[in-house]
């Protein structure tokens, strides 16, 4: 197999953080997370090299260079023209057979993994430098034809006016190849949030987990009362389970990428939405993330309805927990001279009944 | 919660057909309005049914242990180590079932005066624990040896000549009466020893649990037990002996012989015919004393026989182990894994503590909990199993004498319907009649009484004792009430609920015993002899379990018990085997039938009957 830098596609697990010049930052970060043991949605990267090969073989690279020379001095007006020129060329070009084949072979693998034809994927831009929000990400893309179309659209999005100007400000040239990530769309049967502590009192020996049916929006925006668990972080035994009402769930509108609310059937409302094994696996991943970053974390997850356990337990997003990490910690016990004093004090206190 | 109360203890209705039941038990065990002061006290206390020890109604003789612990537990709290805010635990009996109540001290001045005494006395025990505990083991094993040496036989037609030639000057009648007293007194002494450390053990344990709950609010009790649980626990030794014997059988090629469906006596006769079998039998003898004195139940009832009383039971267990080993299964306690897991849990919890003060508190309570834990776990074998098993055997000898003399019809069944003082009276009747050479009154006196008591007892069995009577207190300070019976707000409110709801019940609430959720077919077992019926993957439903059931734990998917808290043995054993378990459901064996499809949630303590088997 060719060197990584020569490849047109790389699966996430084949890469790590240091591969960002090959696949772009977002893709490389996903590879790094997987390497650490944090399971994300399965998928692959289309390398920056593939983008280069595309613009060379289609002659687009040459055409753009010529056009830029023709345009002369750079201004907002000329940038707009150059942007329209580049984007239309890229979107209209025929994908070179070698690149297309490579992408579609991997897409087929992703379909097989999920036991579903035309599995929906996301097409996500991933530049080698950070350009937050400058380029496009497309959700719910399915089928060979659309996938190839949207990969081109994604490449083209590197040439939208804002992106070109952002790069120009940073002294980066006009021609800019990007990586593209093709993760399976998480078909969230269940989603939710993990905090790697007890959110009520900051107790670091617990993991708090909220979960409800469908996409994460329902839990994140407080649309439903989720099932909620308090788990012993050390043994992963469940310390407390609270059944939530979970009347509604968010799903993608059929074939689209916008979200609609639908009602959860009564019998599903009355059951816990996650299995015990899924709870334990989620908490295990929560621990991995906390250990990796060295502080309490706030984690969004999805449980994919297309994949088998434990591959279905997928981390969507992680960020440091924002309240307890900053609080000063004070002792929870009273100071006592020796165990005898502690026992005495316990006996005198007793256990409250009412 | 509103000031809800339970039924007043004086208002519990008598079961029709049990008139005169009070005579089966000591008079002071009755709830009575004779004395207004005592009646007011009774009405103001919370009395809870001691289902942990007594899943069945009491036999008049078996009351010995209840009286013994009533004396011993209370005296250690009240008069020995002086638990500052707690006196003893008072006992009553209603329709054959024992109810108990912790007695607190309300006056802060009295409590204050008790503190320095407690610090000196309890402090001495905690500081000298290991030495005193070693001494304790010596005392108890010496007492057991003394008990073993006693034997009861029928009075002789003529005294042995040695009575004359050695100038003994005492007769067998007197000696019979004395020996009976001796054995009873040894039983009471055994229970004095039982509580020498236990109150302080539980006090330390409560402190450990509550301090950890301050540092880690809501830490599961199962996690805390794993932190302190001993590895070299005596209670697991009997099962370890069986595994040793199973392995020896496999190593010496006599496993096929042992697997034959023979009764133990015939099996031993077969084994004695071949050299490998003889060697194996010699090992068996080694294991039997003391390890086969383990009871098949809790040891509290006379019918909780030991392995030594019926060798078929350990033989069946050895067969199970041989089959498990052959099937490539792990048998016994995974000791190394347990040590590793215990150390990992403690280490990770230590790392989670964020202040020096909390760290110091944790180390203090962990240290003292670990000091006391071996006693808390091991005393059961010495007292309730080893001593009790031999003791029941001695009383059965007395029963045989009374049967031979025509006082009772069945030595195995009838003597337990006599109070221990009544047996003494009967032995007087028997001895004086023997001395005089006349007919005793016993044969015309006891059979009627025993028949009537048996009928009362059967009616008791049909009654469901309410979980509690009287008025719940604000606070419980008595350490046993908290740790052993697990009397807390949740438990009391569950009991109050249960008071009103009856009828078809498909959901039972108990305490989480061991983590996990499992679904399976139920197997309701009344006693250890039925263990052989157990099928792979079934959920065991029993009143309680004993460590002697351990061989079955590799087969089952989970367990439910009627009685017991998070510290009961079923819970501890199941945690070790990683089996989802709910303990203390109160009525699992009554509501669940063998074959029912049930789901148990060892985390929430909920048992659900999903599908009832057709009758």
Short mmCIF file of C-alpha atoms in Angstrom, two decimals, chain B residues 155-373:
data_model
loop_
_atom_site.label_atom_id
_atom_site.label_comp_id
_atom_site.label_asym_id
_atom_site.label_seq_id
_atom_site.Cartn_x
_atom_site.Cartn_y
_atom_site.Cartn_z
CA UNK B 155 -30.51 -43.72 81.49
CA UNK B 156 -29.07 -47.17 82.28
CA UNK B 157 -31.01 -49.98 83.87
CA UNK B 158 -28.23 -50.28 86.47
CA UNK B 159 -25.41 -47.80 87.11
CA UNK B 160 -21.92 -48.83 86.08
CA UNK B 161 -19.82 -50.44 88.79
CA UNK B 162 -17.34 -47.55 88.57
CA UNK B 163 -19.89 -45.33 90.29
CA UNK B 164 -19.31 -47.57 93.29
CA UNK B 165 -15.64 -48.46 92.96
CA UNK B 166 -14.43 -44.97 92.14
CA UNK B 167 -16.55 -43.43 94.82
CA UNK B 168 -18.19 -41.06 92.30
CA UNK B 169 -21.28 -40.73 94.34
CA UNK B 170 -23.41 -39.27 91.52
CA UNK B 171 -26.00 -40.94 89.32
CA UNK B 172 -26.84 -40.78 85.61
CA UNK B 173 -30.15 -39.02 86.27
CA UNK B 174 -28.40 -36.11 87.92
CA UNK B 175 -25.74 -36.08 85.21
CA UNK B 176 -28.37 -36.01 82.46
CA UNK B 177 -30.00 -32.96 84.05
CA UNK B 178 -26.66 -31.31 84.53
CA UNK B 179 -25.46 -32.02 81.01
CA UNK B 180 -28.64 -30.56 79.62
CA UNK B 181 -28.05 -27.40 81.64
CA UNK B 182 -24.43 -27.40 80.54
CA UNK B 183 -25.31 -27.58 76.86
CA UNK B 184 -27.91 -24.82 77.18
CA UNK B 185 -25.41 -22.65 79.05
CA UNK B 186 -22.76 -23.28 76.43
CA UNK B 187 -25.25 -22.08 73.84
CA UNK B 188 -25.88 -18.90 75.81
CA UNK B 189 -22.16 -18.36 76.36
CA UNK B 190 -21.55 -18.83 72.66
CA UNK B 191 -23.90 -15.92 72.07
CA UNK B 192 -22.17 -13.81 74.68
CA UNK B 193 -19.00 -14.28 72.64
CA UNK B 194 -20.84 -13.58 69.42
CA UNK B 195 -21.44 -9.96 70.35
CA UNK B 196 -18.10 -9.24 71.93
CA UNK B 197 -16.94 -7.53 68.73
CA UNK B 198 -19.98 -7.26 66.56
CA UNK B 199 -21.50 -4.05 67.92
CA UNK B 200 -18.20 -2.23 67.52
CA UNK B 201 -17.71 -3.85 64.14
CA UNK B 202 -21.00 -2.45 62.93
CA UNK B 203 -20.35 0.95 64.49
CA UNK B 204 -17.09 1.15 62.54
CA UNK B 205 -18.84 -0.04 59.43
CA UNK B 206 -21.65 2.53 59.69
CA UNK B 207 -19.01 5.21 60.13
CA UNK B 208 -17.18 3.99 57.05
CA UNK B 209 -20.37 3.97 54.98
CA UNK B 210 -21.51 7.41 56.08
CA UNK B 211 -18.11 9.08 55.81
CA UNK B 212 -17.75 7.71 52.29
CA UNK B 213 -21.23 9.00 51.54
CA UNK B 214 -20.16 12.46 52.64
CA UNK B 215 -17.15 12.39 50.37
CA UNK B 216 -18.87 10.58 47.49
CA UNK B 217 -22.61 11.22 47.86
CA UNK B 218 -24.64 8.16 46.90
CA UNK B 219 -21.69 5.80 46.50
CA UNK B 220 -23.23 2.34 45.98
CA UNK B 221 -23.03 0.08 49.01
CA UNK B 222 -21.69 -2.66 46.73
CA UNK B 223 -18.66 -0.49 45.95
CA UNK B 224 -18.00 0.08 49.65
CA UNK B 225 -18.21 -3.62 50.44
CA UNK B 226 -15.75 -4.34 47.66
CA UNK B 227 -13.32 -1.86 49.25
CA UNK B 228 -13.20 -3.66 52.58
CA UNK B 229 -14.19 -7.23 51.84
CA UNK B 230 -11.75 -9.77 53.08
CA UNK B 231 -10.09 -12.22 50.79
CA UNK B 232 -9.28 -15.05 53.12
CA UNK B 233 -12.84 -15.30 54.36
CA UNK B 234 -13.68 -18.31 56.50
CA UNK B 235 -17.23 -18.51 55.15
CA UNK B 236 -15.92 -19.46 51.71
CA UNK B 237 -13.68 -22.18 53.03
CA UNK B 238 -16.29 -24.98 52.93
CA UNK B 239 -16.87 -24.42 49.22
CA UNK B 240 -13.13 -24.25 48.65
CA UNK B 241 -12.85 -27.66 50.33
CA UNK B 242 -15.45 -29.08 47.94
CA UNK B 243 -13.55 -27.73 44.96
CA UNK B 244 -10.36 -29.27 46.33
CA UNK B 245 -12.15 -32.62 46.61
CA UNK B 246 -13.63 -32.27 43.11
CA UNK B 247 -10.18 -31.57 41.67
CA UNK B 248 -8.65 -34.46 43.59
CA UNK B 249 -11.32 -36.75 42.20
CA UNK B 250 -10.49 -35.61 38.67
CA UNK B 251 -6.74 -35.87 39.23
CA UNK B 252 -6.95 -39.41 40.59
CA UNK B 253 -9.44 -40.57 37.99
CA UNK B 254 -12.33 -41.37 40.33
CA UNK B 255 -14.56 -38.60 39.03
CA UNK B 256 -16.76 -40.99 37.01
CA UNK B 257 -17.34 -43.06 40.13
CA UNK B 258 -18.28 -40.02 42.17
CA UNK B 259 -20.65 -38.83 39.46
CA UNK B 260 -22.67 -42.06 39.76
CA UNK B 261 -26.15 -41.46 41.14
CA UNK B 262 -25.53 -43.11 44.51
CA UNK B 263 -26.41 -41.97 48.01
CA UNK B 264 -23.41 -40.76 49.96
CA UNK B 265 -23.20 -43.83 52.20
CA UNK B 266 -23.18 -46.24 49.24
CA UNK B 267 -20.77 -44.01 47.40
CA UNK B 268 -18.37 -44.03 50.33
CA UNK B 269 -18.58 -47.81 50.51
CA UNK B 270 -17.68 -47.98 46.80
CA UNK B 271 -14.80 -45.57 47.24
CA UNK B 272 -13.42 -47.54 50.17
CA UNK B 273 -12.87 -50.50 47.83
CA UNK B 274 -10.13 -48.83 45.75
CA UNK B 275 -6.88 -47.17 46.83
CA UNK B 276 -7.56 -43.85 45.09
CA UNK B 277 -10.96 -43.82 46.75
CA UNK B 278 -9.47 -44.46 50.17
CA UNK B 279 -7.08 -41.58 49.72
CA UNK B 280 -9.97 -39.38 48.66
CA UNK B 281 -12.04 -40.44 51.68
CA UNK B 282 -9.16 -39.53 53.96
CA UNK B 283 -9.11 -36.06 52.42
CA UNK B 284 -12.87 -35.88 52.86
CA UNK B 285 -12.51 -36.60 56.58
CA UNK B 286 -9.96 -33.78 56.84
CA UNK B 287 -12.36 -31.36 55.16
CA UNK B 288 -15.37 -32.41 57.22
CA UNK B 289 -14.05 -31.10 60.52
CA UNK B 290 -14.79 -28.30 60.91
CA UNK B 291 -15.71 -27.17 57.40
CA UNK B 292 -18.72 -29.43 56.83
CA UNK B 293 -20.33 -28.04 59.97
CA UNK B 294 -21.54 -25.30 57.68
CA UNK B 295 -25.28 -25.01 57.79
CA UNK B 296 -27.44 -25.38 54.72
CA UNK B 297 -29.44 -22.41 55.94
CA UNK B 298 -28.55 -19.59 58.26
CA UNK B 299 -28.12 -21.88 61.25
CA UNK B 300 -30.91 -20.14 63.14
CA UNK B 301 -33.47 -22.94 62.85
CA UNK B 302 -33.02 -26.52 64.00
CA UNK B 303 -33.96 -27.79 60.54
CA UNK B 304 -31.07 -25.92 58.98
CA UNK B 305 -28.98 -29.04 58.98
CA UNK B 306 -25.28 -29.05 58.22
CA UNK B 307 -23.36 -30.88 55.50
CA UNK B 308 -22.15 -33.26 58.16
CA UNK B 309 -25.77 -34.02 59.06
CA UNK B 310 -26.49 -35.09 55.50
CA UNK B 311 -23.46 -35.89 53.37
CA UNK B 312 -25.64 -36.20 50.27
CA UNK B 313 -25.62 -32.40 50.15
CA UNK B 314 -21.86 -31.87 49.88
CA UNK B 315 -21.63 -34.89 47.57
CA UNK B 316 -24.16 -33.30 45.20
CA UNK B 317 -22.16 -30.10 45.35
CA UNK B 318 -18.92 -31.95 44.58
CA UNK B 319 -20.65 -33.48 41.55
CA UNK B 320 -21.69 -30.00 40.40
CA UNK B 321 -18.11 -28.82 40.74
CA UNK B 322 -16.73 -31.82 38.83
CA UNK B 323 -19.18 -31.16 36.01
CA UNK B 324 -18.34 -27.47 35.99
CA UNK B 325 -14.62 -28.14 35.84
CA UNK B 326 -15.13 -30.66 33.05
CA UNK B 327 -17.17 -28.10 31.15
CA UNK B 328 -14.21 -25.75 31.44
CA UNK B 329 -15.95 -23.33 33.79
CA UNK B 330 -14.23 -21.35 36.47
CA UNK B 331 -15.20 -22.64 39.89
CA UNK B 332 -14.98 -20.99 43.28
CA UNK B 333 -14.02 -17.45 44.12
CA UNK B 334 -11.68 -15.78 41.66
CA UNK B 335 -9.47 -14.70 44.56
CA UNK B 336 -6.75 -13.01 42.54
CA UNK B 337 -9.22 -11.06 40.46
CA UNK B 338 -11.02 -9.99 43.63
CA UNK B 339 -7.84 -8.70 45.23
CA UNK B 340 -6.94 -6.86 42.04
CA UNK B 341 -10.41 -5.36 41.77
CA UNK B 342 -10.48 -4.33 45.43
CA UNK B 343 -7.12 -2.61 45.17
CA UNK B 344 -8.07 -0.90 41.92
CA UNK B 345 -11.33 0.44 43.37
CA UNK B 346 -9.66 1.81 46.49
CA UNK B 347 -6.82 3.34 44.50
CA UNK B 348 -9.12 5.06 42.03
CA UNK B 349 -11.38 6.36 44.78
CA UNK B 350 -8.35 7.73 46.59
CA UNK B 351 -7.40 9.63 43.46
CA UNK B 352 -10.88 11.13 43.27
CA UNK B 353 -10.59 12.78 46.67
CA UNK B 354 -9.73 16.41 46.27
CA UNK B 355 -8.85 17.73 49.72
CA UNK B 356 -6.41 16.61 52.41
CA UNK B 357 -9.10 16.60 55.09
CA UNK B 358 -11.30 14.24 53.08
CA UNK B 359 -8.31 12.08 52.29
CA UNK B 360 -7.50 11.78 55.98
CA UNK B 361 -11.12 10.97 56.83
CA UNK B 362 -11.25 8.30 54.13
CA UNK B 363 -8.03 6.64 55.29
CA UNK B 364 -9.22 6.69 58.92
CA UNK B 365 -12.53 5.00 58.24
CA UNK B 366 -11.17 2.60 55.63
CA UNK B 367 -8.49 1.46 58.06
CA UNK B 368 -10.87 0.79 60.89
CA UNK B 369 -13.45 -0.84 58.61
CA UNK B 370 -10.81 -3.20 57.31
CA UNK B 371 -9.76 -4.01 60.85
CA UNK B 372 -13.25 -5.02 61.88
CA UNK B 373 -14.37 -6.65 58.67
#
